[in-house]
Tab-separated table of C-alpha atoms in Angstrom:
chain	number	residue	atom	x	y	z
K	280	ASP	CA	-35.694	-3.044	24.969
K	281	ALA	CA	-34.742	0.287	23.403
K	282	GLY	CA	-31.304	0.510	21.890
K	283	VAL	CA	-28.970	3.472	21.946
K	284	THR	CA	-30.805	6.593	20.836
K	285	GLN	CA	-29.328	9.774	19.398
K	286	SER	CA	-30.656	13.191	18.515
K	287	PRO	CA	-30.928	14.915	16.185
K	288	THR	CA	-30.685	12.558	13.239
K	289	HIS	CA	-29.459	15.244	10.863
K	290	LEU	CA	-27.964	18.670	11.402
K	291	ILE	CA	-26.688	21.430	9.147
K	292	LYS	CA	-24.388	24.096	10.508
K	293	THR	CA	-22.058	26.734	9.122
K	294	ARG	CA	-18.366	27.139	9.806
K	295	GLY	CA	-17.575	28.668	13.171
K	296	GLN	CA	-20.826	27.619	14.794
K	297	HIS	CA	-21.229	25.330	17.785
K	298	VAL	CA	-23.132	22.039	17.896
K	299	THR	CA	-24.458	19.751	20.648
K	300	LEU	CA	-25.287	16.115	19.962
K	301	ARG	CA	-27.190	13.946	22.420
K	302	CYS	CA	-27.182	10.294	23.280
K	303	SER	CA	-29.123	7.970	25.563
K	304	PRO	CA	-27.515	4.596	26.318
K	305	ILE	CA	-29.191	1.233	26.560
K	306	SER	CA	-30.882	0.845	29.930
K	307	GLY	CA	-28.366	-0.492	32.441
K	308	HIS	CA	-25.317	0.595	30.455
K	309	LYS	CA	-23.110	3.042	32.331
K	310	SER	CA	-20.429	3.529	29.698
K	311	VAL	CA	-20.924	5.841	26.751
K	312	SER	CA	-18.433	6.472	23.962
K	313	TRP	CA	-18.441	8.753	20.931
K	314	TYR	CA	-17.048	8.110	17.456
K	315	GLN	CA	-16.669	10.152	14.314
K	316	GLN	CA	-17.178	8.399	10.977
K	317	VAL	CA	-16.139	10.303	7.899
K	318	LEU	CA	-17.729	9.078	4.676
K	319	GLY	CA	-15.997	5.995	3.344
K	320	GLN	CA	-13.955	5.308	6.479
K	321	GLY	CA	-14.257	3.358	9.684
K	322	PRO	CA	-15.289	5.180	12.875
K	323	GLN	CA	-12.657	7.016	14.886
K	324	PHE	CA	-12.795	7.050	18.691
K	325	ILE	CA	-13.377	10.474	20.260
K	326	PHE	CA	-14.326	9.983	23.957
K	327	GLN	CA	-15.419	7.431	26.523
K	328	TYR	CA	-17.285	8.244	29.736
K	329	TYR	CA	-18.100	6.008	32.641
K	330	GLU	CA	-20.011	7.091	35.732
K	331	LYS	CA	-19.730	10.734	34.548
K	332	GLU	CA	-15.935	10.582	34.324
K	333	GLU	CA	-13.877	10.788	31.154
K	334	ARG	CA	-11.855	7.594	30.849
K	335	GLY	CA	-10.583	7.793	27.325
K	336	ARG	CA	-9.879	10.426	24.704
K	337	GLY	CA	-8.919	10.006	21.072
K	338	ASN	CA	-6.748	12.222	18.933
K	339	PHE	CA	-9.206	15.085	18.506
K	340	PRO	CA	-8.686	18.820	19.159
K	341	ASP	CA	-9.938	20.605	22.239
K	342	ARG	CA	-12.858	21.948	20.202
K	343	PHE	CA	-14.448	18.576	20.969
K	344	SER	CA	-15.799	18.058	24.460
K	345	ALA	CA	-18.339	15.818	26.099
K	346	ARG	CA	-20.046	15.085	29.356
K	347	GLN	CA	-22.175	12.401	30.932
K	348	PHE	CA	-25.167	13.034	33.162
K	349	PRO	CA	-26.361	11.175	36.291
K	350	ASN	CA	-28.847	9.181	34.171
K	351	TYR	CA	-25.863	8.101	31.980
K	352	SER	CA	-27.001	10.037	28.941
K	353	SER	CA	-24.321	12.069	27.230
K	354	GLU	CA	-23.682	15.134	25.140
K	355	LEU	CA	-20.959	15.756	22.589
K	356	ASN	CA	-20.085	19.381	21.952
K	357	VAL	CA	-18.049	20.728	19.057
K	358	ASN	CA	-17.021	24.377	18.947
K	359	ALA	CA	-15.780	26.512	16.054
K	360	LEU	CA	-16.981	24.039	13.456
K	361	LEU	CA	-14.798	23.349	10.423
K	362	LEU	CA	-15.795	21.868	7.089
K	363	GLY	CA	-13.803	18.788	8.029
K	364	ASP	CA	-16.103	18.130	10.979
K	365	SER	CA	-18.772	16.989	8.543
K	366	ALA	CA	-19.354	13.348	9.430
K	367	LEU	CA	-21.603	10.792	11.020
K	368	TYR	CA	-21.258	10.971	14.798
K	369	LEU	CA	-21.930	7.695	16.515
K	370	CYS	CA	-22.674	7.140	20.164
K	371	ALA	CA	-22.192	3.723	21.735
K	372	SER	CA	-22.873	2.216	25.114
K	373	SER	CA	-21.622	-0.886	26.815
K	374	LEU	CA	-22.266	-3.043	29.841
K	375	GLU	CA	-19.459	-3.396	32.344
K	376	GLY	CA	-17.784	-6.744	31.972
K	377	LEU	CA	-19.027	-7.355	28.443
K	378	ALA	CA	-16.715	-6.023	25.761
K	379	GLY	CA	-18.096	-4.600	22.571
K	380	PRO	CA	-20.050	-1.351	22.526
K	381	TYR	CA	-23.505	-1.173	20.982
K	382	PHE	CA	-23.989	1.718	18.599
K	383	GLY	CA	-26.801	4.156	18.021
K	384	PRO	CA	-28.052	5.225	14.597
K	385	GLY	CA	-25.834	8.290	14.537
K	386	THR	CA	-26.216	11.999	13.868
K	387	ARG	CA	-25.276	13.182	10.399
K	388	LEU	CA	-23.588	16.591	10.675
K	389	LEU	CA	-22.999	18.729	7.628
K	390	VAL	CA	-20.885	21.870	7.970
K	391	LEU	CA	-21.215	24.411	5.206
O	146	ALA	CA	0.145	1.604	17.973
O	147	GLN	CA	-2.646	-0.757	17.075
O	148	THR	CA	-3.845	-1.008	13.474
O	149	VAL	CA	-6.483	-3.031	11.692
O	150	THR	CA	-6.233	-3.891	7.999
O	151	GLN	CA	-8.940	-5.148	5.687
O	152	SER	CA	-7.427	-5.871	2.303
O	153	GLN	CA	-10.700	-6.387	0.426
O	154	PRO	CA	-12.479	-3.059	-0.186
O	155	GLU	CA	-15.343	-4.752	-2.018
O	156	MET	CA	-16.676	-8.273	-2.311
O	157	SER	CA	-19.733	-9.960	-3.729
O	158	VAL	CA	-21.387	-13.327	-3.188
O	159	GLN	CA	-24.328	-15.166	-4.614
O	160	GLU	CA	-27.303	-15.625	-2.354
O	161	ALA	CA	-27.081	-18.877	-0.311
O	162	GLU	CA	-23.328	-19.146	-0.926
O	163	THR	CA	-20.502	-18.738	1.604
O	164	VAL	CA	-18.113	-15.804	1.728
O	165	THR	CA	-15.066	-15.052	3.867
O	166	LEU	CA	-13.918	-11.524	4.748
O	167	SER	CA	-10.280	-11.072	5.738
O	168	CYS	CA	-8.799	-8.992	8.537
O	169	THR	CA	-5.350	-8.630	10.022
O	170	TYR	CA	-4.321	-6.534	12.998
O	171	ASP	CA	-1.154	-5.408	14.675
O	172	THR	CA	-0.625	-5.103	18.405
O	173	SER	CA	1.922	-5.868	21.091
O	174	GLU	CA	-0.821	-6.376	23.660
O	175	ASN	CA	-1.790	-9.824	24.869
O	176	ASN	CA	-5.246	-9.182	26.330
O	177	TYR	CA	-7.681	-7.818	23.805
O	178	TYR	CA	-10.955	-8.354	21.971
O	179	LEU	CA	-11.771	-8.554	18.291
O	180	PHE	CA	-15.092	-7.751	16.691
O	181	TRP	CA	-16.904	-7.724	13.421
O	182	TYR	CA	-19.457	-4.959	12.999
O	183	LYS	CA	-21.971	-4.657	10.179
O	184	GLN	CA	-23.200	-1.330	8.847
O	185	PRO	CA	-26.080	-1.604	6.375
O	186	PRO	CA	-26.993	1.310	4.106
O	187	SER	CA	-29.352	2.475	6.852
O	188	ARG	CA	-26.082	3.182	8.756
O	189	GLN	CA	-26.894	1.513	12.086
O	190	MET	CA	-23.674	-0.180	13.239
O	191	ILE	CA	-24.489	-3.680	14.468
O	192	LEU	CA	-22.203	-5.959	16.484
O	193	VAL	CA	-22.050	-9.258	14.605
O	194	ILE	CA	-19.594	-11.282	16.621
O	195	ARG	CA	-16.895	-10.880	19.291
O	196	GLN	CA	-13.802	-12.917	20.123
O	197	GLU	CA	-11.741	-12.802	23.294
O	198	ALA	CA	-8.039	-13.132	22.490
O	199	TYR	CA	-7.471	-15.547	25.406
O	200	LYS	CA	-9.990	-18.025	23.981
O	201	GLN	CA	-8.673	-20.492	21.447
O	202	GLN	CA	-12.131	-21.593	20.365
O	203	ASN	CA	-13.469	-19.618	17.424
O	204	ALA	CA	-16.654	-17.655	18.063
O	205	THR	CA	-19.865	-18.560	16.226
O	206	GLU	CA	-23.171	-16.730	15.954
O	207	ASN	CA	-25.700	-18.542	13.783
O	208	ARG	CA	-24.520	-18.137	10.170
O	209	PHE	CA	-21.490	-16.065	11.211
O	210	SER	CA	-18.231	-17.609	12.381
O	211	VAL	CA	-14.647	-16.435	12.720
O	212	ASN	CA	-11.271	-17.966	12.113
O	213	PHE	CA	-9.005	-16.483	14.795
O	214	GLN	CA	-5.303	-17.090	14.284
O	215	LYS	CA	-3.589	-15.278	17.166
O	216	ALA	CA	-0.009	-15.958	16.154
O	217	ALA	CA	-0.689	-14.702	12.642
O	218	LYS	CA	-2.813	-11.834	13.980
O	219	SER	CA	-5.588	-12.785	11.598
O	220	PHE	CA	-9.320	-12.629	12.231
O	221	SER	CA	-11.511	-13.565	9.273
O	222	LEU	CA	-15.305	-13.657	9.141
O	223	LYS	CA	-17.205	-16.413	7.376
O	224	ILE	CA	-20.805	-15.874	6.398
O	225	SER	CA	-22.675	-19.028	5.471
O	226	ASP	CA	-25.907	-19.238	3.482
O	227	SER	CA	-25.626	-15.558	2.509
O	228	GLN	CA	-28.863	-13.584	2.502
O	229	LEU	CA	-29.816	-10.343	0.770
O	230	GLY	CA	-29.954	-8.673	4.190
O	231	ASP	CA	-26.258	-9.357	4.654
O	232	THR	CA	-25.483	-6.621	2.115
O	233	ALA	CA	-23.546	-4.016	4.118
O	234	MET	CA	-20.183	-2.596	5.060
O	235	TYR	CA	-18.334	-4.942	7.404
O	236	PHE	CA	-15.795	-3.529	9.797
O	237	CYS	CA	-13.193	-5.554	11.604
O	238	ALA	CA	-12.350	-3.957	14.949
O	239	PHE	CA	-9.954	-4.351	17.844
O	240	MET	CA	-10.020	-3.266	21.460
O	241	ILE	CA	-7.431	-3.601	24.221
O	242	ALA	CA	-9.091	-5.082	27.278
O	243	THR	CA	-8.216	-2.125	29.516
O	244	SER	CA	-8.866	0.616	26.969
O	245	TYR	CA	-12.385	1.584	28.036
O	246	ASP	CA	-14.319	0.983	24.837
O	247	LYS	CA	-11.671	2.536	22.623
O	248	VAL	CA	-12.375	0.407	19.576
O	249	ILE	CA	-10.065	0.671	16.590
O	250	PHE	CA	-11.781	0.008	13.296
O	251	GLY	CA	-10.460	-1.166	9.967
O	252	PRO	CA	-11.385	0.612	6.731
O	253	GLY	CA	-14.239	-1.791	6.009
O	254	THR	CA	-15.248	-4.262	3.313
O	255	SER	CA	-18.361	-3.577	1.234
O	256	LEU	CA	-20.219	-6.840	0.767
O	257	SER	CA	-22.946	-7.219	-1.859
O	258	VAL	CA	-25.178	-10.285	-1.889
O	259	ILE	CA	-26.459	-10.972	-5.401
O	260	PRO	CA	-29.853	-12.622	-5.882
């Protein structure tokens, strides 16, 4: 079975630009969550979506937004990029009733 | 607020030996989950083991086992018969049962397995 997939794997942007990251959950998983992992730190929770509805939001500015589609895939959007947004962005999916999200390989974003 | 602390930034172990990674957490909640995740240099975050707070029995997954001390809010990971492939960052993590996959991670412990 395929795991969580994310695209692109790497991305380079400049300050002020906008970026869209994509994620496909494990088949059968309806919950998708997004995390930001700055180099040398543990991941920080950004969003969680279930059945296309936002159920959780971390302490991130409104420049960060996300959505989930009918096929349970998801997009993370970041507007007005800052240098500090450079990080590994991880998507995770989980099965209802089984705690512990499964993570994708991540998208490495570099903002110059 | 919930926090997770890992007091060992780096550790090393000889191949085939046993190593224990420490983790403490702080919460006022009673219904939660604890996890250990592994992140090799290839960066894929892998769920190693999970523990439900309401279960007294410590979780075990092959060579990986935990020592869960709820009163002390301690959750250590023991890796037996260490293998070179165990070299990775290990993150202790916590999630309130009703928090919709909002996992709180510790800062990580970098484990090196030495041949």
